[in-house]
mmCIF file of N, CA, C and O in Angstrom:
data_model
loop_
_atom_site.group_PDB
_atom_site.id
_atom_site.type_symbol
_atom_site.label_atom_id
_atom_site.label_comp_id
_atom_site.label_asym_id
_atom_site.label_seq_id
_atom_site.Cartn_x
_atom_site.Cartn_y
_atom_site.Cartn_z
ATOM 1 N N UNK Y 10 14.255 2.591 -5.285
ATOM 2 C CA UNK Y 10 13.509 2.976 -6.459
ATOM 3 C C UNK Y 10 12.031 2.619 -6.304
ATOM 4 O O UNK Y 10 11.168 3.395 -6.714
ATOM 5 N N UNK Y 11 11.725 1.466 -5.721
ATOM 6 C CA UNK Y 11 10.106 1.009 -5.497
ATOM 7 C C UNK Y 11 9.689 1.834 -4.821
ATOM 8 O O UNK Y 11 8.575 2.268 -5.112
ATOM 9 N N UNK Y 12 10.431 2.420 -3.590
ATOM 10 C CA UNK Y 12 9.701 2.908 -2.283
ATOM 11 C C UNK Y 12 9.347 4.774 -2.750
ATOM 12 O O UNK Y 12 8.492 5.531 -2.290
ATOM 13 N N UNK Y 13 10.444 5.024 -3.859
ATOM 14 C CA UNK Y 13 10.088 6.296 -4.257
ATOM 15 C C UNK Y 13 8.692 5.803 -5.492
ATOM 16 O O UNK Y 13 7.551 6.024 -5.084
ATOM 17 N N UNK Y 14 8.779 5.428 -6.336
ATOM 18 C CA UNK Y 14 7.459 4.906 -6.731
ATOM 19 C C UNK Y 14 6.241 4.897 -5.986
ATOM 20 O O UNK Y 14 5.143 5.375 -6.273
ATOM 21 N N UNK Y 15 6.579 4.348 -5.104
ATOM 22 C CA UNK Y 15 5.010 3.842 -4.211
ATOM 23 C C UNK Y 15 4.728 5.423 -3.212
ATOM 24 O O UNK Y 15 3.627 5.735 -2.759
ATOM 25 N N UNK Y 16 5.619 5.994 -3.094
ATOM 26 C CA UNK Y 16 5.397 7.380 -2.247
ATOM 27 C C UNK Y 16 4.844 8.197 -3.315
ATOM 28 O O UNK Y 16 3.777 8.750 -3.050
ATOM 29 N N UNK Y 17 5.536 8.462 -4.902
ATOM 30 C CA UNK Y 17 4.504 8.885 -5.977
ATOM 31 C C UNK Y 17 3.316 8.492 -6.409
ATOM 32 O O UNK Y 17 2.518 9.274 -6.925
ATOM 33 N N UNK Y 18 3.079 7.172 -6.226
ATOM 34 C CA UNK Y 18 1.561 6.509 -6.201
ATOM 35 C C UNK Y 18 0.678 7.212 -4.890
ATOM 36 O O UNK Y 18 -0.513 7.508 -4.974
ATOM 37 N N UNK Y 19 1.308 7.358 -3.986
ATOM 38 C CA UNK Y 19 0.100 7.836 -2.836
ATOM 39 C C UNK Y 19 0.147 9.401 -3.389
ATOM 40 O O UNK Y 19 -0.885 10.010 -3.671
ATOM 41 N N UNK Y 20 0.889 9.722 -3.457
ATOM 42 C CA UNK Y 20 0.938 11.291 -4.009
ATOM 43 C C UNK Y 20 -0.035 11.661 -4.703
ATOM 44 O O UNK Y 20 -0.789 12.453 -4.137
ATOM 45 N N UNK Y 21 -0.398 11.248 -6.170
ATOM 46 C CA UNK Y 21 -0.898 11.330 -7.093
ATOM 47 C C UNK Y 21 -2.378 10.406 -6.616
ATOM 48 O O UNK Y 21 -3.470 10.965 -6.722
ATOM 49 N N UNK Y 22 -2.297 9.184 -6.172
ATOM 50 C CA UNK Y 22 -3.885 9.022 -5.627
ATOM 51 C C UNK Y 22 -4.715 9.817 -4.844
ATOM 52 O O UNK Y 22 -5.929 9.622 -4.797
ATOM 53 N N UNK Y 23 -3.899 11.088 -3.951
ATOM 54 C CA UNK Y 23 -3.917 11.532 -2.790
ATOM 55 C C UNK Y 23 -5.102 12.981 -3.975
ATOM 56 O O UNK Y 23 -6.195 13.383 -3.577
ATOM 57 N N UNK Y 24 -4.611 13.331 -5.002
ATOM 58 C CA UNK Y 24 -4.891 14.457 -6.047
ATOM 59 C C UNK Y 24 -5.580 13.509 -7.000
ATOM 60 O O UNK Y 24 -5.950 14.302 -7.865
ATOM 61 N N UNK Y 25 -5.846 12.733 -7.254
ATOM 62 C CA UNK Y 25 -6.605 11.925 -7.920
ATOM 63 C C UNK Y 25 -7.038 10.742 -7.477
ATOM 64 O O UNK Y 25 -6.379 9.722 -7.676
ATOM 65 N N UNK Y 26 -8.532 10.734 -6.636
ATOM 66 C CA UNK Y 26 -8.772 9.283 -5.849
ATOM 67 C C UNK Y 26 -8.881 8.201 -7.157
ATOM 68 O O UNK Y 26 -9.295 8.758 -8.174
ATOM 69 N N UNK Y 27 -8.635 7.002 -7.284
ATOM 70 C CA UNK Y 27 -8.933 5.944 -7.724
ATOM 71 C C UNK Y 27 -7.873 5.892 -9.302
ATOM 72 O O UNK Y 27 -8.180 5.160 -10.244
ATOM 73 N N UNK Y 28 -7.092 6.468 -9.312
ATOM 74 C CA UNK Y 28 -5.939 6.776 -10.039
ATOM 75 C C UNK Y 28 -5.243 5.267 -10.392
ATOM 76 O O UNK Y 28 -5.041 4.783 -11.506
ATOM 77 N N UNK Y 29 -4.939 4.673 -9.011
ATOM 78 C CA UNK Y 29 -4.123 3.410 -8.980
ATOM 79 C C UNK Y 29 -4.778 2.241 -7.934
ATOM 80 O O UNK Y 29 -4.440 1.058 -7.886
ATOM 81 N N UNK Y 30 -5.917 2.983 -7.030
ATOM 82 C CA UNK Y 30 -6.673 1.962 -6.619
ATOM 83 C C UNK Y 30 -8.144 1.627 -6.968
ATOM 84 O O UNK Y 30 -8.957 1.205 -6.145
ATOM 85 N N UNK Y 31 -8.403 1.863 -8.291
ATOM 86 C CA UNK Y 31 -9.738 1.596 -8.580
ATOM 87 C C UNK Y 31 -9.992 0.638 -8.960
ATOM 88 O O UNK Y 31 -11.178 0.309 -8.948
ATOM 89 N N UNK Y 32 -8.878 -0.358 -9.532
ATOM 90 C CA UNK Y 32 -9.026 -1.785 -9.966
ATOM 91 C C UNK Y 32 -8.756 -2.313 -8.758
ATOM 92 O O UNK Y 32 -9.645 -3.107 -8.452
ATOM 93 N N UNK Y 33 -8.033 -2.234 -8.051
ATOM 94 C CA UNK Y 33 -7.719 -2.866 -6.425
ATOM 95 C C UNK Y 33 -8.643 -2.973 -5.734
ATOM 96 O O UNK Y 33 -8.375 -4.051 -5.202
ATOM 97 N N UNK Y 34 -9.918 -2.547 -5.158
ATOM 98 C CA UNK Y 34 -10.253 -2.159 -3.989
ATOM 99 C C UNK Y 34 -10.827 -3.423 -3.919
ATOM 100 O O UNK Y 34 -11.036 -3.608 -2.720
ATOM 101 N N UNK Y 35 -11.249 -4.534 -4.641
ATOM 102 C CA UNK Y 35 -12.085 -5.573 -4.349
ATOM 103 C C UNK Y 35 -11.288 -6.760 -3.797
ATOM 104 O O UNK Y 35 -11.810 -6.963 -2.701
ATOM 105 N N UNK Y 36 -10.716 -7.279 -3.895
ATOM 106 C CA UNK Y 36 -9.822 -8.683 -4.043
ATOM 107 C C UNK Y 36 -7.960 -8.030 -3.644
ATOM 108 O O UNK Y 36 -7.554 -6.912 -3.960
ATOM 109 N N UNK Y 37 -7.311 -8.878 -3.060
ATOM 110 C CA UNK Y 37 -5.984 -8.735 -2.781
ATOM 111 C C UNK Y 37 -5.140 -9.347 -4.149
ATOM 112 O O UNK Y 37 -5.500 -10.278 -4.870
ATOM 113 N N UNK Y 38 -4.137 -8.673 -4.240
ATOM 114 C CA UNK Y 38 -3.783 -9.041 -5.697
ATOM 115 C C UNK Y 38 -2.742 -9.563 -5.438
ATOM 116 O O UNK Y 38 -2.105 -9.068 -4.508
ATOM 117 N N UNK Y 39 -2.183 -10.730 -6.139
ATOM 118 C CA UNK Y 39 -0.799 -11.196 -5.702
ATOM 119 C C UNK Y 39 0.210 -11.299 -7.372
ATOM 120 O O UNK Y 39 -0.246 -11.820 -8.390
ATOM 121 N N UNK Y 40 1.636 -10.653 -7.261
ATOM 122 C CA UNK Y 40 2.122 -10.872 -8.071
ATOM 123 C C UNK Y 40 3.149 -11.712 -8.635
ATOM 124 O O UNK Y 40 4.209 -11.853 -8.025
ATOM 125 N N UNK Y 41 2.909 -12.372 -9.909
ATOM 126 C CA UNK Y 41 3.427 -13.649 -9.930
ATOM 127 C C UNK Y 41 4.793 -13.825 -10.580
ATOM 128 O O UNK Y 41 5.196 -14.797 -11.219
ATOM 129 N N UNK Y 42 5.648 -12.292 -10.186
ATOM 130 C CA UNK Y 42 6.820 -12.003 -10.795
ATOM 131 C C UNK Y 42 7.675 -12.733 -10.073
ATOM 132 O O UNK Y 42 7.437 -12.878 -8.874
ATOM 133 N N UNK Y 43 8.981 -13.409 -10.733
ATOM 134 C CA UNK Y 43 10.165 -13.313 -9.701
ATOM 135 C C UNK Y 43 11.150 -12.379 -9.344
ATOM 136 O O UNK Y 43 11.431 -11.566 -10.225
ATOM 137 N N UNK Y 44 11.772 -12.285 -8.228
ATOM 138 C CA UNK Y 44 12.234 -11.513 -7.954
ATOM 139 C C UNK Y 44 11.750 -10.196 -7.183
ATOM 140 O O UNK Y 44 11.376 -10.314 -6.017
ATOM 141 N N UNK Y 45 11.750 -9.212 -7.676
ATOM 142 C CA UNK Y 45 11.248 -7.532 -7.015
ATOM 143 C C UNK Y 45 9.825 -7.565 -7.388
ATOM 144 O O UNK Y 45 9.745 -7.468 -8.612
ATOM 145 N N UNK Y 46 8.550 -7.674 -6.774
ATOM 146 C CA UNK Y 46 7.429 -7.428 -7.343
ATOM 147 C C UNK Y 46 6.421 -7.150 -6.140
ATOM 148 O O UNK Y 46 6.677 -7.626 -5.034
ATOM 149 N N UNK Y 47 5.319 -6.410 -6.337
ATOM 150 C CA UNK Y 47 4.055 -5.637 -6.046
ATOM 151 C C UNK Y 47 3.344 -6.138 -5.677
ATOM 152 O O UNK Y 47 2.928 -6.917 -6.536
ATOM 153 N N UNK Y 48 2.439 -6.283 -4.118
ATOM 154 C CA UNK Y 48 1.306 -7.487 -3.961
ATOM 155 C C UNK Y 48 0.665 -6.145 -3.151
ATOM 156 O O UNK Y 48 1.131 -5.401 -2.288
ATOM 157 N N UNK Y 49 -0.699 -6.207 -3.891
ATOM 158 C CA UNK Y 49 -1.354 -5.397 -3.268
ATOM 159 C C UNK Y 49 -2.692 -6.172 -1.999
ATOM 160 O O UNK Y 49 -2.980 -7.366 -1.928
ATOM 161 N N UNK Y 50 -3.292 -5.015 -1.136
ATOM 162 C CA UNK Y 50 -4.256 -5.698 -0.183
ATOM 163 C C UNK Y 50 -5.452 -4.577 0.030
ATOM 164 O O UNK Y 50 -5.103 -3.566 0.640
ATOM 165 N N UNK Y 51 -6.039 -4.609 -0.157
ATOM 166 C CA UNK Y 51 -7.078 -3.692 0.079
ATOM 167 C C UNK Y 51 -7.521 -3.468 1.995
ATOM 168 O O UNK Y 51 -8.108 -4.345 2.629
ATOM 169 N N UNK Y 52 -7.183 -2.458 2.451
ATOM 170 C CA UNK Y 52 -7.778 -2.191 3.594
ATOM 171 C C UNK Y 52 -9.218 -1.695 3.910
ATOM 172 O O UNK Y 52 -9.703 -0.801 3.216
ATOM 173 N N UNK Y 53 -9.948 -2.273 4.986
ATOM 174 C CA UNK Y 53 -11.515 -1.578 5.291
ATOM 175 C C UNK Y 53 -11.520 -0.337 5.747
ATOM 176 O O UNK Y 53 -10.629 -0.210 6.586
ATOM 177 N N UNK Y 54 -12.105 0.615 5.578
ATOM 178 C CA UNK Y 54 -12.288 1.996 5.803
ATOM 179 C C UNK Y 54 -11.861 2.085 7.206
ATOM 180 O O UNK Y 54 -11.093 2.966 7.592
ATOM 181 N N UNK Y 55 -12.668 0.599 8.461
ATOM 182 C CA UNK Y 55 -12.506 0.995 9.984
ATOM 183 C C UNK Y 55 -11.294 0.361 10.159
ATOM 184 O O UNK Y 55 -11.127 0.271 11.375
ATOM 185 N N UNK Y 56 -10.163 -0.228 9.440
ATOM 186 C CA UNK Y 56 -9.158 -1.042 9.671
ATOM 187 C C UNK Y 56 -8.115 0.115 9.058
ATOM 188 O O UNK Y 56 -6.940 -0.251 9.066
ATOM 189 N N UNK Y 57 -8.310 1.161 8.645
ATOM 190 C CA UNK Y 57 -7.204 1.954 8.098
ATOM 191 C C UNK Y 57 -6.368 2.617 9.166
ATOM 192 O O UNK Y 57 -5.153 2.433 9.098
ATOM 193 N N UNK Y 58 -6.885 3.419 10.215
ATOM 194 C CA UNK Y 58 -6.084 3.978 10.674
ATOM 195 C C UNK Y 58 -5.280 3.051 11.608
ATOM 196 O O UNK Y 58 -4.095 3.281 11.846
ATOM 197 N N UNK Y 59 -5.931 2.016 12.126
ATOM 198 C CA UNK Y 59 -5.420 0.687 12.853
ATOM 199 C C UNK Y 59 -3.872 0.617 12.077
ATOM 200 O O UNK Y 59 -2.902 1.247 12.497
ATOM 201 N N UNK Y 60 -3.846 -0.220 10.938
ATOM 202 C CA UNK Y 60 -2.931 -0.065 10.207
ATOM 203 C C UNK Y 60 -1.803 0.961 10.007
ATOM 204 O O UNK Y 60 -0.611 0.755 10.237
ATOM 205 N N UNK Y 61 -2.332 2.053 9.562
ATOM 206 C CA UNK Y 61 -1.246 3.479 9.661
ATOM 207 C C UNK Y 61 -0.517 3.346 10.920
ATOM 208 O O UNK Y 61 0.704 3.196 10.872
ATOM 209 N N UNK Y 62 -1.169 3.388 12.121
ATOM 210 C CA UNK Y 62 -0.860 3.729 13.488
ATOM 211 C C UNK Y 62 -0.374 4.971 13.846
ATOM 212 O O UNK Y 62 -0.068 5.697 12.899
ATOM 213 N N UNK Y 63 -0.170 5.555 15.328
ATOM 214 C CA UNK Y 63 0.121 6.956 15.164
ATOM 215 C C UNK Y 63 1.928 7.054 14.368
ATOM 216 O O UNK Y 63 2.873 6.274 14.249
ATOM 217 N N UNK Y 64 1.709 8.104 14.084
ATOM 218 C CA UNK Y 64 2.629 8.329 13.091
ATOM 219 C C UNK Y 64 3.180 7.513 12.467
ATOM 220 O O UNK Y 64 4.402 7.406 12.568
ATOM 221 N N UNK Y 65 2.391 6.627 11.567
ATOM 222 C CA UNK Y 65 3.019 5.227 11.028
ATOM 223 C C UNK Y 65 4.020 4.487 11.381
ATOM 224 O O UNK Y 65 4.961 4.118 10.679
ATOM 225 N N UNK Y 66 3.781 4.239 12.644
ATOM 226 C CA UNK Y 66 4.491 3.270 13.550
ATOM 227 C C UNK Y 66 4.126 1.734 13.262
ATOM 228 O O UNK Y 66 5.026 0.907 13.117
ATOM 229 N N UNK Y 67 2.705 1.368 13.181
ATOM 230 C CA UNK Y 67 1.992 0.327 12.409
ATOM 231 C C UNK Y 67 2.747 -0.336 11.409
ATOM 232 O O UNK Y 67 3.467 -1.324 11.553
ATOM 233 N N UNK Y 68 2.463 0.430 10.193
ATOM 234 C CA UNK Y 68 3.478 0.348 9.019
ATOM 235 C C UNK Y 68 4.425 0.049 8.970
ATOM 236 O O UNK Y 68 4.557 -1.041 8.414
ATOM 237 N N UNK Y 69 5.832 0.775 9.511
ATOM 238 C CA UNK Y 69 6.756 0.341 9.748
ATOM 239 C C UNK Y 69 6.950 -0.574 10.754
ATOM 240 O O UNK Y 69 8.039 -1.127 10.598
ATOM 241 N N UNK Y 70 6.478 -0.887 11.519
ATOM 242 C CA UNK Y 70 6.071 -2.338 12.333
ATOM 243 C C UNK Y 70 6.098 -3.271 11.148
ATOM 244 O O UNK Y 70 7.031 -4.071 11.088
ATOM 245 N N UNK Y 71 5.213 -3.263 10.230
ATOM 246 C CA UNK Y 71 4.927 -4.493 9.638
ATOM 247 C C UNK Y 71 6.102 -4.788 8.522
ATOM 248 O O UNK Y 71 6.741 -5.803 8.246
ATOM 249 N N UNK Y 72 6.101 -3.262 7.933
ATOM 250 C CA UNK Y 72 7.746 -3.845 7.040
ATOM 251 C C UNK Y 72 8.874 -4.122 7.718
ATOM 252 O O UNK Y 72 9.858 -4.680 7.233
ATOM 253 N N UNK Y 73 8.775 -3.802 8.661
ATOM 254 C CA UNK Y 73 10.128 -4.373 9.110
ATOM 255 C C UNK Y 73 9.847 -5.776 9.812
ATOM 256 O O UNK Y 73 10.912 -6.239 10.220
ATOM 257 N N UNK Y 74 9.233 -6.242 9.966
ATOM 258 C CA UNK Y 74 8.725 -7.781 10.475
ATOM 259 C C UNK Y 74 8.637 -8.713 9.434
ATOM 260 O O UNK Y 74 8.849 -9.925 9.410
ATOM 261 N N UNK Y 75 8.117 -7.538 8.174
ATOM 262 C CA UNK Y 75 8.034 -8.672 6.480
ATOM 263 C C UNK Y 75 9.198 -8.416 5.481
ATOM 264 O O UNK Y 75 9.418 -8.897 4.370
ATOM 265 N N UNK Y 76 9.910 -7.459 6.270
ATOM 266 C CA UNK Y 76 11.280 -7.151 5.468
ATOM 267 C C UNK Y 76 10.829 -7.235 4.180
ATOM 268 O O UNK Y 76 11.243 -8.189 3.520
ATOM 269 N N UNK Y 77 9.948 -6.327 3.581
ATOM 270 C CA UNK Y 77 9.635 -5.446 2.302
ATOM 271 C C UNK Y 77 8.779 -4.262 2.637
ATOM 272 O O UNK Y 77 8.351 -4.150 3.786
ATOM 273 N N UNK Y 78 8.556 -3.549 1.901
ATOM 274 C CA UNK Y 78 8.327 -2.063 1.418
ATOM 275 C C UNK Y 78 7.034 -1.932 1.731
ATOM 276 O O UNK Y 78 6.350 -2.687 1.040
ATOM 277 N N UNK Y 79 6.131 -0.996 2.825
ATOM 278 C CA UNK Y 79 4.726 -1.318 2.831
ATOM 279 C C UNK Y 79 4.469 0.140 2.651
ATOM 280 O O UNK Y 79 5.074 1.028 3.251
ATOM 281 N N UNK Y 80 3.680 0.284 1.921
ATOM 282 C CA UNK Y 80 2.905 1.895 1.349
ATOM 283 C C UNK Y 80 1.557 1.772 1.276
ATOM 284 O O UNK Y 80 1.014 0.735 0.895
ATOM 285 N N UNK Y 81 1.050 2.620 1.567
ATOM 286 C CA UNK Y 81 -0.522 2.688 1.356
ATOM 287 C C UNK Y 81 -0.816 3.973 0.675
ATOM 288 O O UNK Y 81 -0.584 5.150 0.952
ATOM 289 N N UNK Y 82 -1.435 3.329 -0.358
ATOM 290 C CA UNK Y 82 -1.837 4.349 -1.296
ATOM 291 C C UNK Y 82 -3.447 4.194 -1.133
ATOM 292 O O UNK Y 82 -3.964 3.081 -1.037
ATOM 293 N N UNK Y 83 -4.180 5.371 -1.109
ATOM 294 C CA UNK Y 83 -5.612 5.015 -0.690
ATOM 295 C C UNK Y 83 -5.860 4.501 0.878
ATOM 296 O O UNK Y 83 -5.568 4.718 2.054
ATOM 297 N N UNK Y 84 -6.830 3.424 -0.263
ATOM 298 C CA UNK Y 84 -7.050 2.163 1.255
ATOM 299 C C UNK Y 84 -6.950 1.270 0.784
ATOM 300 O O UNK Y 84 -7.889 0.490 0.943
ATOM 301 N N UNK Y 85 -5.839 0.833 -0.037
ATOM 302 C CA UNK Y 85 -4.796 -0.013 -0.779
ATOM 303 C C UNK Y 85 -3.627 0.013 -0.054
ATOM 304 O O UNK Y 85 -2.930 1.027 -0.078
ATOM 305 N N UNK Y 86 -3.229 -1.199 0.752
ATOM 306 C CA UNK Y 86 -1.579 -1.845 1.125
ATOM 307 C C UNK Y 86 -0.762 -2.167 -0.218
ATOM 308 O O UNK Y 86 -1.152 -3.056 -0.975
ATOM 309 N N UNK Y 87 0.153 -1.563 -0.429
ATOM 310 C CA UNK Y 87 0.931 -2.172 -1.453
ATOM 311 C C UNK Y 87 2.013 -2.595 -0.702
ATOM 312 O O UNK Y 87 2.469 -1.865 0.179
ATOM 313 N N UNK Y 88 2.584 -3.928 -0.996
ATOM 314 C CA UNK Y 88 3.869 -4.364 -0.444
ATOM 315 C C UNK Y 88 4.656 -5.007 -1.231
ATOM 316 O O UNK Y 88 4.333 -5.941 -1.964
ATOM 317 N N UNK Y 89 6.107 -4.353 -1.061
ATOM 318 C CA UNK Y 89 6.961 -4.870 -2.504
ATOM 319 C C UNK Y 89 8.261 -4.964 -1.758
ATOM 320 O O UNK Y 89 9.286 -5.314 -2.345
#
């Protein structure tokens, strides 16, 4: 359910820039829920595609190393 969420968040940022990362882009946000919750990270413009990697190999590199959900919406990491 998160990971379809966070694929509709890039969707909709993708047709509307700053939709869900316009409060994000400054500071990494951490959330202070228990349980299932959202920590966002802001990426640098020259650190983005680094990250993605070719065909988001990167990405899934990293969730599966942090065993949670990594989406990038923008040049916003969300990880849940």
């Amino acid at each position: 359910r998160l990971a379809a969420q966070l694929k509709i968040m890039t969707a909709l940022e993708t047709k509307h820039p700053g939709q869900y990362t316009k409060e994000r882009t400054a500071q990494p946000t951490l959330s202070e829920d228990e349980g299932l919750a959202v920590d966002s990270f802001p990426i640098k413009e020259q650190d983005y595609s680094y990250a993605l990697g070719q065909n988001g190999t990167t990405r899934k590199k990293i969730a599966r190393a942090s065993e949670c959900i990594v989406e990038y919406v923008g040049n916003v990491a969300f990880f849940g």
